[in-house]
């Protein structure tokens, strides 16, 4: 009976370790960005034409992020007057570029989007959650 419990504990520990290893692999910090489509390349080039990149900012007030444009699964831009903020979610935001999902952001306290914020994807047809993505820093591009 005692050996049965030890075997069960070992089995449970092995399952836990295997599950944790799988989770760690899926949360890899490697870029993993696939090749950007020609259409996405054109859209991004058009949005940034004549603009110069500034130093990344950690947060973007929500009032500045009202005009959002999804370029692809790895790039979202926010327009605010002459400034375009480029957001590259960490690890991408799988499915967002397909147009089948919308991005739902939540703000707590101060109304702003920040580096490290977790955002949800919602299927536009079913209303069901379809995944999530984590924002990175925002890179501002301004016209001189």
mmCIF file of C-alpha atoms in Angstrom:
data_model
loop_
_atom_site.group_PDB
_atom_site.id
_atom_site.type_symbol
_atom_site.label_atom_id
_atom_site.label_comp_id
_atom_site.label_asym_id
_atom_site.label_seq_id
_atom_site.Cartn_x
_atom_site.Cartn_y
_atom_site.Cartn_z
ATOM 1 C CA UNK A 1 0.000 0.000 0.000
ATOM 2 C CA UNK A 2 2.827 2.377 0.858
ATOM 3 C CA UNK A 3 4.618 1.619 -2.430
ATOM 4 C CA UNK A 4 1.367 2.351 -4.301
ATOM 5 C CA UNK A 5 1.210 5.829 -2.784
ATOM 6 C CA UNK A 6 4.856 6.471 -3.664
ATOM 7 C CA UNK A 7 4.194 5.402 -7.244
ATOM 8 C CA UNK A 8 1.142 7.671 -7.416
ATOM 9 C CA UNK A 9 3.139 10.618 -6.042
ATOM 10 C CA UNK A 10 5.894 10.050 -8.590
ATOM 11 C CA UNK A 11 3.337 9.801 -11.376
ATOM 12 C CA UNK A 12 1.623 13.015 -10.213
ATOM 13 C CA UNK A 13 4.973 14.802 -9.968
ATOM 14 C CA UNK A 14 5.921 13.628 -13.469
ATOM 15 C CA UNK A 15 2.603 14.914 -14.858
ATOM 16 C CA UNK A 16 3.092 18.254 -13.113
ATOM 17 C CA UNK A 17 6.628 18.633 -14.479
ATOM 18 C CA UNK A 18 5.535 17.638 -17.998
ATOM 19 C CA UNK A 19 2.648 20.112 -17.873
ATOM 20 C CA UNK A 20 4.889 22.894 -16.595
ATOM 21 C CA UNK A 21 7.464 22.183 -19.328
ATOM 22 C CA UNK A 22 4.740 22.424 -21.969
ATOM 23 C CA UNK A 23 3.458 25.672 -20.490
ATOM 24 C CA UNK A 24 6.953 27.146 -20.372
ATOM 25 C CA UNK A 25 7.548 26.205 -24.001
ATOM 26 C CA UNK A 26 4.283 27.829 -25.096
ATOM 27 C CA UNK A 27 5.179 31.050 -23.251
ATOM 28 C CA UNK A 28 8.552 31.348 -24.924
ATOM 29 C CA UNK A 29 9.883 34.881 -25.229
ATOM 30 C CA UNK A 30 11.385 34.256 -28.650
ATOM 31 C CA UNK A 31 10.004 36.494 -31.351
ATOM 32 C CA UNK A 32 8.375 33.718 -33.362
ATOM 33 C CA UNK A 33 7.116 36.318 -35.833
ATOM 34 C CA UNK A 34 6.268 34.825 -39.166
ATOM 35 C CA UNK A 35 6.990 36.626 -42.409
ATOM 36 C CA UNK A 36 4.799 39.693 -42.798
ATOM 37 C CA UNK A 37 2.504 39.519 -45.835
ATOM 38 C CA UNK A 38 3.033 42.016 -48.673
ATOM 39 C CA UNK A 39 -0.336 43.616 -47.800
ATOM 40 C CA UNK A 40 0.684 44.070 -44.153
ATOM 41 C CA UNK A 41 4.080 45.441 -45.234
ATOM 42 C CA UNK A 42 2.337 48.054 -47.414
ATOM 43 C CA UNK A 43 -0.129 49.020 -44.665
ATOM 44 C CA UNK A 44 2.647 49.493 -42.124
ATOM 45 C CA UNK A 45 4.846 51.403 -44.583
ATOM 46 C CA UNK A 46 1.923 53.698 -45.469
ATOM 47 C CA UNK A 47 1.129 54.335 -41.793
ATOM 48 C CA UNK A 48 4.752 55.210 -40.978
ATOM 49 C CA UNK A 49 5.611 57.140 -44.165
ATOM 50 C CA UNK A 50 7.444 60.384 -43.363
ATOM 51 C CA UNK A 51 7.550 59.639 -39.641
ATOM 52 C CA UNK A 52 10.511 59.180 -37.331
ATOM 53 C CA UNK A 53 10.616 56.679 -34.469
ATOM 54 C CA UNK A 54 10.962 58.056 -30.966
ATOM 55 C CA UNK A 55 11.943 56.285 -27.762
ATOM 56 C CA UNK A 56 9.420 53.635 -26.672
ATOM 57 C CA UNK A 57 6.876 54.609 -24.035
ATOM 58 C CA UNK A 58 5.543 52.265 -21.380
ATOM 59 C CA UNK A 59 1.913 53.437 -21.358
ATOM 60 C CA UNK A 60 -0.519 55.064 -23.731
ATOM 61 C CA UNK A 61 -3.525 56.953 -22.311
ATOM 62 C CA UNK A 62 -6.784 55.412 -23.543
ATOM 63 C CA UNK A 63 -7.909 58.666 -25.147
ATOM 64 C CA UNK A 64 -4.861 58.384 -27.419
ATOM 65 C CA UNK A 65 -5.676 54.804 -28.386
ATOM 66 C CA UNK A 66 -9.155 55.293 -29.829
ATOM 67 C CA UNK A 67 -8.062 54.938 -33.458
ATOM 68 C CA UNK A 68 -6.678 51.410 -33.611
ATOM 69 C CA UNK A 69 -5.649 49.628 -36.807
ATOM 70 C CA UNK A 70 -4.623 45.978 -36.854
ATOM 71 C CA UNK A 71 -1.826 45.390 -39.357
ATOM 72 C CA UNK A 72 -1.346 41.678 -38.660
ATOM 73 C CA UNK A 73 -1.006 39.292 -35.705
ATOM 74 C CA UNK A 74 2.208 41.049 -34.622
ATOM 75 C CA UNK A 75 1.510 44.727 -35.200
ATOM 76 C CA UNK A 76 -1.230 47.086 -34.039
ATOM 77 C CA UNK A 77 -1.070 50.835 -34.590
ATOM 78 C CA UNK A 78 -2.801 53.577 -32.632
ATOM 79 C CA UNK A 79 -3.221 57.012 -34.230
ATOM 80 C CA UNK A 80 -3.237 60.256 -32.267
ATOM 81 C CA UNK A 81 -3.030 63.340 -34.471
ATOM 82 C CA UNK A 82 0.410 63.436 -36.090
ATOM 83 C CA UNK A 83 1.696 60.566 -33.968
ATOM 84 C CA UNK A 84 1.327 56.873 -34.716
ATOM 85 C CA UNK A 85 2.109 54.454 -31.881
ATOM 86 C CA UNK A 86 3.242 50.984 -32.936
ATOM 87 C CA UNK A 87 2.387 48.107 -30.631
ATOM 88 C CA UNK A 88 4.077 44.731 -31.076
ATOM 89 C CA UNK A 89 2.428 42.342 -28.606
ATOM 90 C CA UNK A 90 4.874 39.924 -27.005
ATOM 91 C CA UNK A 91 4.698 36.674 -28.934
ATOM 92 C CA UNK A 92 2.112 38.156 -31.285
ATOM 93 C CA UNK A 93 -1.646 38.094 -30.987
ATOM 94 C CA UNK A 94 -2.600 34.965 -32.938
ATOM 95 C CA UNK A 95 -5.778 35.380 -34.968
ATOM 96 C CA UNK A 96 -6.164 39.144 -34.577
ATOM 97 C CA UNK A 97 -4.965 39.856 -38.116
ATOM 98 C CA UNK A 98 -7.568 37.501 -39.622
ATOM 99 C CA UNK A 99 -10.402 39.923 -38.906
ATOM 100 C CA UNK A 100 -12.405 37.178 -37.158
ATOM 101 C CA UNK A 101 -11.496 38.509 -33.703
ATOM 102 C CA UNK A 102 -11.616 41.825 -31.916
ATOM 103 C CA UNK A 103 -9.287 42.976 -29.170
ATOM 104 C CA UNK A 104 -10.850 43.637 -25.771
ATOM 105 C CA UNK A 105 -8.732 45.647 -23.375
ATOM 106 C CA UNK A 106 -9.404 46.247 -19.705
ATOM 107 C CA UNK A 107 -8.156 49.193 -17.726
ATOM 108 C CA UNK A 108 -7.936 49.406 -13.967
ATOM 109 C CA UNK A 109 -7.660 52.732 -12.170
ATOM 110 C CA UNK A 110 -6.026 55.120 -14.631
ATOM 111 C CA UNK A 111 -7.451 54.725 -18.151
ATOM 112 C CA UNK A 112 -4.380 53.685 -20.109
ATOM 113 C CA UNK A 113 -2.886 50.756 -21.994
ATOM 114 C CA UNK A 114 0.521 49.679 -20.711
ATOM 115 C CA UNK A 115 3.438 47.397 -21.442
ATOM 116 C CA UNK A 116 2.563 44.080 -19.798
ATOM 117 C CA UNK A 117 -1.234 44.469 -20.024
ATOM 118 C CA UNK A 118 -3.124 41.276 -20.851
ATOM 119 C CA UNK A 119 -5.724 41.711 -23.596
ATOM 120 C CA UNK A 120 -8.404 39.259 -24.714
ATOM 121 C CA UNK A 121 -9.386 38.214 -28.220
ATOM 122 C CA UNK A 122 -13.123 37.767 -28.748
ATOM 123 C CA UNK A 123 -14.606 35.893 -31.710
ATOM 124 C CA UNK A 124 -16.836 38.356 -33.581
ATOM 125 C CA UNK A 125 -19.333 35.647 -34.616
ATOM 126 C CA UNK A 126 -19.775 33.767 -31.343
ATOM 127 C CA UNK A 127 -18.702 36.305 -28.725
ATOM 128 C CA UNK A 128 -16.496 33.650 -27.128
ATOM 129 C CA UNK A 129 -12.980 34.325 -25.879
ATOM 130 C CA UNK A 130 -10.449 33.238 -28.469
ATOM 131 C CA UNK A 131 -7.135 33.763 -26.708
ATOM 132 C CA UNK A 132 -5.089 36.565 -25.281
ATOM 133 C CA UNK A 133 -1.982 38.618 -25.877
ATOM 134 C CA UNK A 134 0.325 40.787 -23.801
ATOM 135 C CA UNK A 135 1.241 44.298 -24.898
ATOM 136 C CA UNK A 136 4.854 45.371 -25.167
ATOM 137 C CA UNK A 137 6.098 48.983 -25.136
ATOM 138 C CA UNK A 138 4.580 51.504 -27.564
ATOM 139 C CA UNK A 139 6.916 53.067 -30.133
ATOM 140 C CA UNK A 140 5.815 56.564 -31.215
ATOM 141 C CA UNK A 141 6.392 57.667 -34.813
ATOM 142 C CA UNK A 142 5.966 61.397 -35.445
ATOM 143 C CA UNK A 143 6.085 63.690 -38.444
ATOM 144 C CA UNK A 144 8.663 66.452 -38.187
#
